[in-house]
PDB file of C-alpha atoms and ligand atoms in Angstrom:
ATOM      1  CA  MET B   1      27.533 -24.298   4.695  1.00 53.00           C
ATOM      2  CA  SER B   2      31.192 -23.906   5.580  1.00 50.00           C
ATOM      3  CA  ALA B   3      30.803 -21.042   8.089  1.00 60.00           C
ATOM      4  CA  SER B   4      28.175 -18.788   9.615  1.00 88.00           C
ATOM      5  CA  LYS B   5      27.704 -17.052   6.261  1.00 96.00           C
ATOM      6  CA  VAL B   6      27.073 -18.685   2.898  1.00 98.00           C
ATOM      7  CA  SER B   7      30.043 -17.571   0.808  1.00 98.00           C
ATOM      8  CA  ILE B   8      29.468 -16.891  -2.878  1.00 98.00           C
ATOM      9  CA  ALA B   9      32.651 -16.769  -4.958  1.00 98.00           C
ATOM     10  CA  LEU B  10      32.316 -14.387  -7.891  1.00 98.00           C
ATOM     11  CA  VAL B  11      35.014 -15.897 -10.097  1.00 98.00           C
ATOM     12  CA  LEU B  12      37.043 -13.656 -12.425  1.00 98.00           C
ATOM     13  CA  PRO B  13      34.369 -11.014 -13.159  1.00 98.00           C
ATOM     14  CA  ASP B  14      37.139  -8.949 -14.779  1.00 97.00           C
ATOM     15  CA  LEU B  15      37.482 -11.636 -17.502  1.00 97.00           C
ATOM     16  CA  LEU B  16      34.143 -13.438 -17.410  1.00 97.00           C
ATOM     17  CA  GLY B  17      31.400 -10.927 -16.858  1.00 92.00           C
ATOM     18  CA  THR B  18      29.599  -9.999 -20.053  1.00 92.00           C
ATOM     19  CA  TYR B  19      26.042  -8.659 -19.813  1.00 94.00           C
ATOM     20  CA  GLY B  20      26.286  -7.992 -16.087  1.00 96.00           C
ATOM     21  CA  ASP B  21      26.723 -11.667 -15.156  1.00 97.00           C
ATOM     22  CA  PHE B  22      28.043 -10.518 -11.741  1.00 98.00           C
ATOM     23  CA  GLY B  23      24.332  -9.912 -11.055  1.00 98.00           C
ATOM     24  CA  ASN B  24      23.951 -13.679 -10.542  1.00 98.00           C
ATOM     25  CA  ALA B  25      26.060 -13.415  -7.377  1.00 98.00           C
ATOM     26  CA  VAL B  26      24.074 -10.370  -6.214  1.00 98.00           C
ATOM     27  CA  VAL B  27      20.769 -12.210  -6.705  1.00 98.00           C
ATOM     28  CA  LEU B  28      21.974 -15.212  -4.704  1.00 98.00           C
ATOM     29  CA  GLU B  29      23.168 -12.953  -1.889  1.00 98.00           C
ATOM     30  CA  LYS B  30      19.946 -10.901  -1.838  1.00 98.00           C
ATOM     31  CA  ARG B  31      17.555 -13.840  -2.063  1.00 98.00           C
ATOM     32  CA  MET B  32      19.319 -15.423   0.906  1.00 98.00           C
ATOM     33  CA  ALA B  33      19.410 -12.156   2.887  1.00 97.00           C
ATOM     34  CA  TRP B  34      15.660 -11.635   2.314  1.00 96.00           C
ATOM     35  CA  ARG B  35      15.100 -15.051   3.947  1.00 96.00           C
ATOM     36  CA  GLY B  36      17.370 -14.200   6.883  1.00 96.00           C
ATOM     37  CA  ILE B  37      20.238 -16.380   5.595  1.00 97.00           C
ATOM     38  CA  PRO B  38      23.530 -14.477   6.010  1.00 97.00           C
ATOM     39  CA  ALA B  39      25.566 -14.567   2.807  1.00 98.00           C
ATOM     40  CA  GLU B  40      28.571 -12.745   1.399  1.00 98.00           C
ATOM     41  CA  ILE B  41      30.163 -12.304  -2.021  1.00 98.00           C
ATOM     42  CA  VAL B  42      33.888 -13.054  -2.299  1.00 98.00           C
ATOM     43  CA  THR B  43      35.286 -11.535  -5.510  1.00 98.00           C
ATOM     44  CA  ILE B  44      38.246 -13.359  -7.096  1.00 98.00           C
ATOM     45  CA  ARG B  45      40.013 -11.310  -9.754  1.00 98.00           C
ATOM     46  CA  PHE B  46      42.475 -12.400 -12.437  1.00 98.00           C
ATOM     47  CA  GLY B  47      45.888 -13.004 -10.835  1.00 97.00           C
ATOM     48  CA  GLU B  48      44.437 -13.889  -7.429  1.00 98.00           C
ATOM     49  CA  PRO B  49      44.349 -17.390  -5.923  1.00 97.00           C
ATOM     50  CA  VAL B  50      41.006 -19.187  -5.980  1.00 98.00           C
ATOM     51  CA  PRO B  51      39.832 -20.358  -2.536  1.00 98.00           C
ATOM     52  CA  ASP B  52      38.437 -23.869  -2.194  1.00 98.00           C
ATOM     53  CA  SER B  53      36.306 -23.020   0.843  1.00 98.00           C
ATOM     54  CA  CYS B  54      33.366 -21.161  -0.714  1.00 98.00           C
ATOM     55  CA  ASP B  55      29.861 -22.631  -0.768  1.00 98.00           C
ATOM     56  CA  ILE B  56      28.799 -21.365  -4.200  1.00 98.00           C
ATOM     57  CA  TYR B  57      30.959 -20.393  -7.216  1.00 98.00           C
ATOM     58  CA  VAL B  58      29.575 -18.161  -9.968  1.00 98.00           C
ATOM     59  CA  VAL B  59      31.324 -17.951 -13.353  1.00 98.00           C
ATOM     60  CA  GLY B  60      30.083 -15.657 -16.144  1.00 98.00           C
ATOM     61  CA  GLY B  61      30.480 -15.292 -19.893  1.00 97.00           C
ATOM     62  CA  GLY B  62      33.304 -13.848 -21.951  1.00 96.00           C
ATOM     63  CA  GLU B  63      34.711 -13.900 -25.420  1.00 95.00           C
ATOM     64  CA  ASP B  64      37.197 -16.526 -26.640  1.00 96.00           C
ATOM     65  CA  THR B  65      40.404 -14.706 -25.650  1.00 96.00           C
ATOM     66  CA  ALA B  66      39.133 -13.832 -22.183  1.00 97.00           C
ATOM     67  CA  GLN B  67      37.873 -17.341 -21.571  1.00 97.00           C
ATOM     68  CA  THR B  68      41.243 -18.819 -22.599  1.00 98.00           C
ATOM     69  CA  LEU B  69      43.036 -16.573 -20.095  1.00 98.00           C
ATOM     70  CA  ALA B  70      40.448 -17.494 -17.479  1.00 98.00           C
ATOM     71  CA  VAL B  71      40.753 -21.251 -17.992  1.00 98.00           C
ATOM     72  CA  ARG B  72      44.549 -21.044 -17.710  1.00 98.00           C
ATOM     73  CA  HIS B  73      44.223 -19.130 -14.447  1.00 98.00           C
ATOM     74  CA  LEU B  74      41.674 -21.591 -13.055  1.00 98.00           C
ATOM     75  CA  ARG B  75      43.845 -24.575 -14.030  1.00 98.00           C
ATOM     76  CA  ASP B  76      46.847 -22.935 -12.326  1.00 98.00           C
ATOM     77  CA  HIS B  77      44.764 -22.151  -9.194  1.00 98.00           C
ATOM     78  CA  PRO B  78      42.473 -25.187  -8.892  1.00 98.00           C
ATOM     79  CA  GLY B  79      40.516 -24.094  -5.792  1.00 98.00           C
ATOM     80  CA  MET B  80      37.150 -24.275  -7.560  1.00 98.00           C
ATOM     81  CA  GLN B  81      37.879 -27.795  -8.842  1.00 98.00           C
ATOM     82  CA  ARG B  82      38.775 -28.881  -5.274  1.00 98.00           C
ATOM     83  CA  ALA B  83      35.525 -27.307  -4.041  1.00 98.00           C
ATOM     84  CA  ALA B  84      33.603 -29.149  -6.768  1.00 98.00           C
ATOM     85  CA  ALA B  85      35.111 -32.437  -5.601  1.00 98.00           C
ATOM     86  CA  ARG B  86      33.589 -31.896  -2.139  1.00 97.00           C
ATOM     87  CA  GLY B  87      30.193 -30.960  -3.616  1.00 97.00           C
ATOM     88  CA  ALA B  88      30.248 -27.148  -3.703  1.00 98.00           C
ATOM     89  CA  VAL B  89      27.548 -25.536  -5.833  1.00 98.00           C
ATOM     90  CA  ILE B  90      28.781 -24.047  -9.115  1.00 98.00           C
ATOM     91  CA  LEU B  91      27.028 -21.940 -11.748  1.00 98.00           C
ATOM     92  CA  GLY B  92      28.687 -21.500 -15.159  1.00 98.00           C
ATOM     93  CA  VAL B  93      27.310 -19.156 -17.821  1.00 98.00           C
ATOM     94  CA  CYS B  94      28.180 -19.255 -21.538  1.00 98.00           C
ATOM     95  CA  ALA B  95      32.005 -19.237 -21.547  1.00 97.00           C
ATOM     96  CA  GLY B  96      31.464 -20.940 -18.181  1.00 97.00           C
ATOM     97  CA  ILE B  97      29.790 -24.005 -19.691  1.00 97.00           C
ATOM     98  CA  GLN B  98      32.567 -24.183 -22.294  1.00 98.00           C
ATOM     99  CA  ILE B  99      35.506 -24.008 -19.880  1.00 98.00           C
ATOM    100  CA  PHE B 100      33.875 -26.430 -17.416  1.00 98.00           C
ATOM    101  CA  GLY B 101      33.993 -29.194 -20.054  1.00 98.00           C
ATOM    102  CA  GLU B 102      36.835 -31.482 -21.144  1.00 98.00           C
ATOM    103  CA  HIS B 103      38.006 -29.153 -23.915  1.00 98.00           C
ATOM    104  CA  PHE B 104      36.740 -26.381 -26.179  1.00 98.00           C
ATOM    105  CA  THR B 105      37.669 -25.419 -29.725  1.00 97.00           C
ATOM    106  CA  ARG B 106      37.531 -21.673 -30.337  1.00 96.00           C
ATOM    107  CA  ALA B 107      36.355 -19.887 -33.484  1.00 94.00           C
ATOM    108  CA  ASP B 108      40.033 -19.777 -34.609  1.00 95.00           C
ATOM    109  CA  GLN B 109      39.961 -23.632 -34.468  1.00 95.00           C
ATOM    110  CA  VAL B 110      42.515 -23.816 -31.637  1.00 96.00           C
ATOM    111  CA  THR B 111      41.530 -26.377 -28.988  1.00 97.00           C
ATOM    112  CA  HIS B 112      42.150 -25.704 -25.292  1.00 98.00           C
ATOM    113  CA  PRO B 113      41.791 -28.032 -22.317  1.00 98.00           C
ATOM    114  CA  GLY B 114      38.891 -27.253 -19.999  1.00 98.00           C
ATOM    115  CA  LEU B 115      38.532 -27.828 -16.266  1.00 98.00           C
ATOM    116  CA  GLY B 116      36.962 -31.286 -16.618  1.00 98.00           C
ATOM    117  CA  LEU B 117      34.151 -30.399 -14.214  1.00 98.00           C
ATOM    118  CA  ILE B 118      31.399 -31.603 -16.518  1.00 98.00           C
ATOM    119  CA  ASP B 119      31.177 -34.292 -19.173  1.00 98.00           C
ATOM    120  CA  SER B 120      31.025 -32.074 -22.251  1.00 98.00           C
ATOM    121  CA  THR B 121      33.021 -30.630 -25.115  1.00 98.00           C
ATOM    122  CA  SER B 122      32.454 -27.396 -27.020  1.00 98.00           C
ATOM    123  CA  HIS B 123      33.331 -26.274 -30.532  1.00 98.00           C
ATOM    124  CA  ALA B 124      32.644 -23.210 -32.646  1.00 97.00           C
ATOM    125  CA  GLY B 125      29.426 -23.353 -34.648  1.00 96.00           C
ATOM    126  CA  GLY B 126      29.030 -22.034 -38.186  1.00 94.00           C
ATOM    127  CA  SER B 127      27.179 -18.931 -36.986  1.00 95.00           C
ATOM    128  CA  ARG B 128      26.666 -16.917 -33.811  1.00 97.00           C
ATOM    129  CA  ALA B 129      23.549 -17.654 -31.820  1.00 98.00           C
ATOM    130  CA  ILE B 130      22.162 -14.290 -30.728  1.00 98.00           C
ATOM    131  CA  GLY B 131      18.799 -13.441 -29.194  1.00 96.00           C
ATOM    132  CA  GLU B 132      16.142 -14.339 -26.657  1.00 95.00           C
ATOM    133  CA  VAL B 133      15.890 -17.961 -25.526  1.00 96.00           C
ATOM    134  CA  ILE B 134      12.962 -19.809 -24.017  1.00 96.00           C
ATOM    135  CA  ALA B 135      13.399 -23.378 -22.792  1.00 97.00           C
ATOM    136  CA  THR B 136      11.399 -25.872 -20.751  1.00 97.00           C
ATOM    137  CA  PRO B 137      12.984 -27.505 -17.697  1.00 97.00           C
ATOM    138  CA  ALA B 138      14.435 -30.988 -18.122  1.00 97.00           C
ATOM    139  CA  ASP B 139      13.390 -33.746 -15.693  1.00 92.00           C
ATOM    140  CA  GLY B 140      11.199 -31.380 -13.617  1.00 92.00           C
ATOM    141  CA  LEU B 141      14.370 -29.774 -12.268  1.00 94.00           C
ATOM    142  CA  PHE B 142      12.707 -26.391 -11.669  1.00 94.00           C
ATOM    143  CA  GLU B 143       9.363 -24.635 -12.164  1.00 93.00           C
ATOM    144  CA  GLY B 144       8.370 -22.407 -15.078  1.00 94.00           C
ATOM    145  CA  LEU B 145      10.110 -21.575 -18.312  1.00 95.00           C
ATOM    146  CA  LEU B 146      13.817 -20.794 -18.495  1.00 97.00           C
ATOM    147  CA  THR B 147      14.355 -17.415 -20.158  1.00 96.00           C
ATOM    148  CA  GLY B 148      17.482 -15.483 -21.069  1.00 96.00           C
ATOM    149  CA  PHE B 149      19.579 -13.862 -23.757  1.00 97.00           C
ATOM    150  CA  GLU B 150      22.282 -15.710 -25.691  1.00 98.00           C
ATOM    151  CA  ASN B 151      25.245 -14.458 -27.718  1.00 98.00           C
ATOM    152  CA  HIS B 152      27.794 -17.169 -28.522  1.00 98.00           C
ATOM    153  CA  GLN B 153      29.456 -18.982 -31.361  1.00 97.00           C
ATOM    154  CA  GLY B 154      30.263 -22.111 -29.357  1.00 98.00           C
ATOM    155  CA  ARG B 155      28.106 -25.233 -29.413  1.00 98.00           C
ATOM    156  CA  THR B 156      28.254 -27.786 -26.615  1.00 98.00           C
ATOM    157  CA  VAL B 157      27.849 -31.559 -26.752  1.00 98.00           C
ATOM    158  CA  LEU B 158      27.031 -33.333 -23.490  1.00 98.00           C
ATOM    159  CA  GLY B 159      28.458 -36.731 -22.593  1.00 98.00           C
ATOM    160  CA  PRO B 160      26.518 -39.375 -20.633  1.00 98.00           C
ATOM    161  CA  SER B 161      27.437 -38.025 -17.170  1.00 98.00           C
ATOM    162  CA  ALA B 162      25.947 -34.589 -17.829  1.00 98.00           C
ATOM    163  CA  ARG B 163      22.236 -33.999 -18.411  1.00 98.00           C
ATOM    164  CA  PRO B 164      20.577 -31.031 -20.079  1.00 98.00           C
ATOM    165  CA  LEU B 165      19.191 -28.218 -17.954  1.00 98.00           C
ATOM    166  CA  ALA B 166      16.320 -27.557 -20.355  1.00 98.00           C
ATOM    167  CA  HIS B 167      14.846 -28.200 -23.813  1.00 98.00           C
ATOM    168  CA  VAL B 168      14.953 -25.296 -26.259  1.00 98.00           C
ATOM    169  CA  LYS B 169      11.652 -23.825 -27.517  1.00 96.00           C
ATOM    170  CA  VAL B 170      13.064 -20.555 -28.897  1.00 96.00           C
ATOM    171  CA  GLY B 171      16.744 -19.925 -29.643  1.00 97.00           C
ATOM    172  CA  THR B 172      19.796 -22.196 -29.795  1.00 98.00           C
ATOM    173  CA  GLY B 173      21.253 -23.051 -26.372  1.00 98.00           C
ATOM    174  CA  ASN B 174      23.844 -25.843 -26.636  1.00 98.00           C
ATOM    175  CA  ASP B 175      22.863 -27.064 -30.090  1.00 98.00           C
ATOM    176  CA  GLY B 176      19.355 -25.887 -31.038  1.00 97.00           C
ATOM    177  CA  SER B 177      17.799 -28.736 -29.061  1.00 98.00           C
ATOM    178  CA  VAL B 178      18.992 -28.754 -25.465  1.00 98.00           C
ATOM    179  CA  GLU B 179      20.160 -25.936 -23.204  1.00 98.00           C
ATOM    180  CA  GLY B 180      22.752 -26.019 -20.467  1.00 98.00           C
ATOM    181  CA  ALA B 181      23.994 -28.863 -18.314  1.00 98.00           C
ATOM    182  CA  VAL B 182      23.615 -30.284 -14.851  1.00 98.00           C
ATOM    183  CA  GLN B 183      26.124 -32.646 -13.302  1.00 98.00           C
ATOM    184  CA  GLY B 184      25.937 -33.171  -9.568  1.00 98.00           C
ATOM    185  CA  ARG B 185      25.706 -29.681  -8.085  1.00 98.00           C
ATOM    186  CA  ILE B 186      27.224 -27.966 -11.117  1.00 98.00           C
ATOM    187  CA  LEU B 187      24.662 -26.101 -13.200  1.00 98.00           C
ATOM    188  CA  CYS B 188      25.547 -24.501 -16.533  1.00 98.00           C
ATOM    189  CA  THR B 189      23.627 -22.438 -19.047  1.00 98.00           C
ATOM    190  CA  TYR B 190      24.247 -20.333 -22.141  1.00 98.00           C
ATOM    191  CA  LEU B 191      21.829 -17.726 -20.859  1.00 98.00           C
ATOM    192  CA  HIS B 192      22.646 -14.193 -19.823  1.00 97.00           C
ATOM    193  CA  GLY B 193      20.136 -11.622 -18.661  1.00 94.00           C
ATOM    194  CA  PRO B 194      21.711 -12.178 -16.149  1.00 96.00           C
ATOM    195  CA  VAL B 195      20.106 -15.584 -15.835  1.00 98.00           C
ATOM    196  CA  LEU B 196      19.296 -15.605 -12.095  1.00 97.00           C
ATOM    197  CA  PRO B 197      17.348 -12.305 -11.920  1.00 96.00           C
ATOM    198  CA  ARG B 198      15.297 -13.584 -14.852  1.00 96.00           C
ATOM    199  CA  ASN B 199      14.916 -17.089 -13.405  1.00 97.00           C
ATOM    200  CA  PRO B 200      14.586 -16.843  -9.611  1.00 96.00           C
ATOM    201  CA  GLN B 201      13.541 -20.507  -9.497  1.00 96.00           C
ATOM    202  CA  LEU B 202      17.087 -21.390 -10.621  1.00 98.00           C
ATOM    203  CA  ALA B 203      18.582 -19.112  -7.966  1.00 98.00           C
ATOM    204  CA  ASP B 204      16.465 -20.855  -5.330  1.00 98.00           C
ATOM    205  CA  LEU B 205      17.536 -24.290  -6.605  1.00 98.00           C
ATOM    206  CA  LEU B 206      21.193 -23.293  -6.131  1.00 98.00           C
ATOM    207  CA  ILE B 207      20.396 -21.898  -2.659  1.00 98.00           C
ATOM    208  CA  GLU B 208      18.639 -25.156  -1.758  1.00 98.00           C
ATOM    209  CA  TRP B 209      21.665 -27.164  -2.898  1.00 98.00           C
ATOM    210  CA  ALA B 210      24.018 -24.933  -0.890  1.00 98.00           C
ATOM    211  CA  THR B 211      22.021 -24.748   2.349  1.00 97.00           C
ATOM    212  CA  GLY B 212      20.272 -28.133   2.272  1.00 97.00           C
ATOM    213  CA  THR B 213      16.904 -26.395   2.813  1.00 96.00           C
ATOM    214  CA  LYS B 214      14.257 -25.353   0.294  1.00 96.00           C
ATOM    215  CA  PRO B 215      14.026 -21.558   0.680  1.00 96.00           C
ATOM    216  CA  ALA B 216      10.646 -19.997   1.526  1.00 94.00           C
ATOM    217  CA  PRO B 217       8.728 -18.544  -1.460  1.00 93.00           C
ATOM    218  CA  LEU B 218       9.397 -14.894  -2.317  1.00 94.00           C
ATOM    219  CA  ASP B 219       6.863 -12.868  -4.245  1.00 90.00           C
ATOM    220  CA  LEU B 220       8.569 -10.122  -6.249  1.00 93.00           C
ATOM    221  CA  PRO B 221       6.083  -8.483  -8.672  1.00 94.00           C
ATOM    222  CA  ALA B 222       8.934  -6.818 -10.604  1.00 93.00           C
ATOM    223  CA  VAL B 223      10.395 -10.255 -11.431  1.00 92.00           C
ATOM    224  CA  THR B 224       6.985 -11.577 -12.558  1.00 92.00           C
ATOM    225  CA  GLN B 225       6.597  -8.506 -14.760  1.00 94.00           C
ATOM    226  CA  LEU B 226      10.124  -8.891 -16.207  1.00 93.00           C
ATOM    227  CA  ARG B 227       9.538 -12.568 -17.020  1.00 92.00           C
ATOM    228  CA  ALA B 228       6.212 -11.834 -18.760  1.00 92.00           C
ATOM    229  CA  GLU B 229       7.759  -9.009 -20.761  1.00 93.00           C
ATOM    230  CA  ARG B 230      10.777 -11.120 -21.844  1.00 90.00           C
ATOM    231  CA  ALA B 231       8.527 -14.062 -22.800  1.00 90.00           C
ATOM    232  CA  ARG B 232       6.525 -11.688 -25.032  1.00 91.00           C
ATOM    233  CA  ALA B 233       9.812 -10.449 -26.553  1.00 89.00           C
ATOM    234  CA  ALA B 234      10.645 -14.070 -27.411  1.00 87.00           C
ATOM    235  CA  GLY B 235       7.242 -14.480 -29.063  1.00 87.00           C
ATOM    236  CA  ILE B 236       5.713 -16.762 -26.386  1.00 83.00           C
TER     237      ILE B 236
HETATM  238  N1  LIG Q   1      33.401 -17.115 -26.387  1.00 82.93           N
HETATM  239  C1  LIG Q   1      32.260 -17.944 -26.332  1.00 82.93           C
HETATM  240  C2  LIG Q   1      31.474 -18.051 -27.619  1.00 82.93           C
HETATM  241  O1  LIG Q   1      31.374 -17.103 -28.392  1.00 82.93           O
HETATM  242  C3  LIG Q   1      31.379 -17.526 -25.183  1.00 82.93           C
HETATM  243  C4  LIG Q   1      30.614 -16.247 -25.403  1.00 82.93           C
HETATM  244  C5  LIG Q   1      29.957 -15.717 -24.154  1.00 82.93           C
HETATM  245  O2  LIG Q   1      30.331 -16.113 -23.051  1.00 82.93           O
HETATM  246  N2  LIG Q   1      29.011 -14.800 -24.319  1.00 82.93           N
HETATM  247  O3  LIG Q   1      30.964 -19.116 -27.864  1.00 82.93           O
END
């Protein structure tokens, strides 16, 4: 932790924030507050510099044009990349996983450089992947099933330095087989929902990485109910 409060950077929610992805930052802040860990959300909008001092960075989804604007801004203001180099925790969702890679090719076949934070490339698939996703954790990284909602045309190929977050049971994820990526303390997923309210075990993993301490269990019946309902919706 860099200061008395854990700072959560909500990065470009005005460009990358489909399906209420800002909720990921809210969940991190609340789950820390409920354990007595002071935390604050620092919102960074398009046009503003990106600080390199935050503990956690949260990047959401967005369509191709928005994500191209966002990647240009983040390359021009490389605070998050500097934070990554010193081990800050970073969550990237959907467009996030695509811009974190080496490069991405949009549906119009134009290729753009990414941020080079993870060993991956993305390209447009032949069809959009839309619907509920269920995936099992890779390498025992977290407990329980990963659930979420996907809506993307991009497909992502991981290189040897990145490992999958999960293995797809229902839906598409990166390529119909694996879902998301983990490289150091950077965690990426295609899943909206937002993903952290639906997968509190992932939120707690990020909190553990940021604070160095496994957070105490939290029993929230509404979350259990939501997860059961969404798993039924996915046919599990
Ligand atoms: N523009 C990207 C795609 O369609 C990401 C979409 C999203 O973030 N929901 O693949």
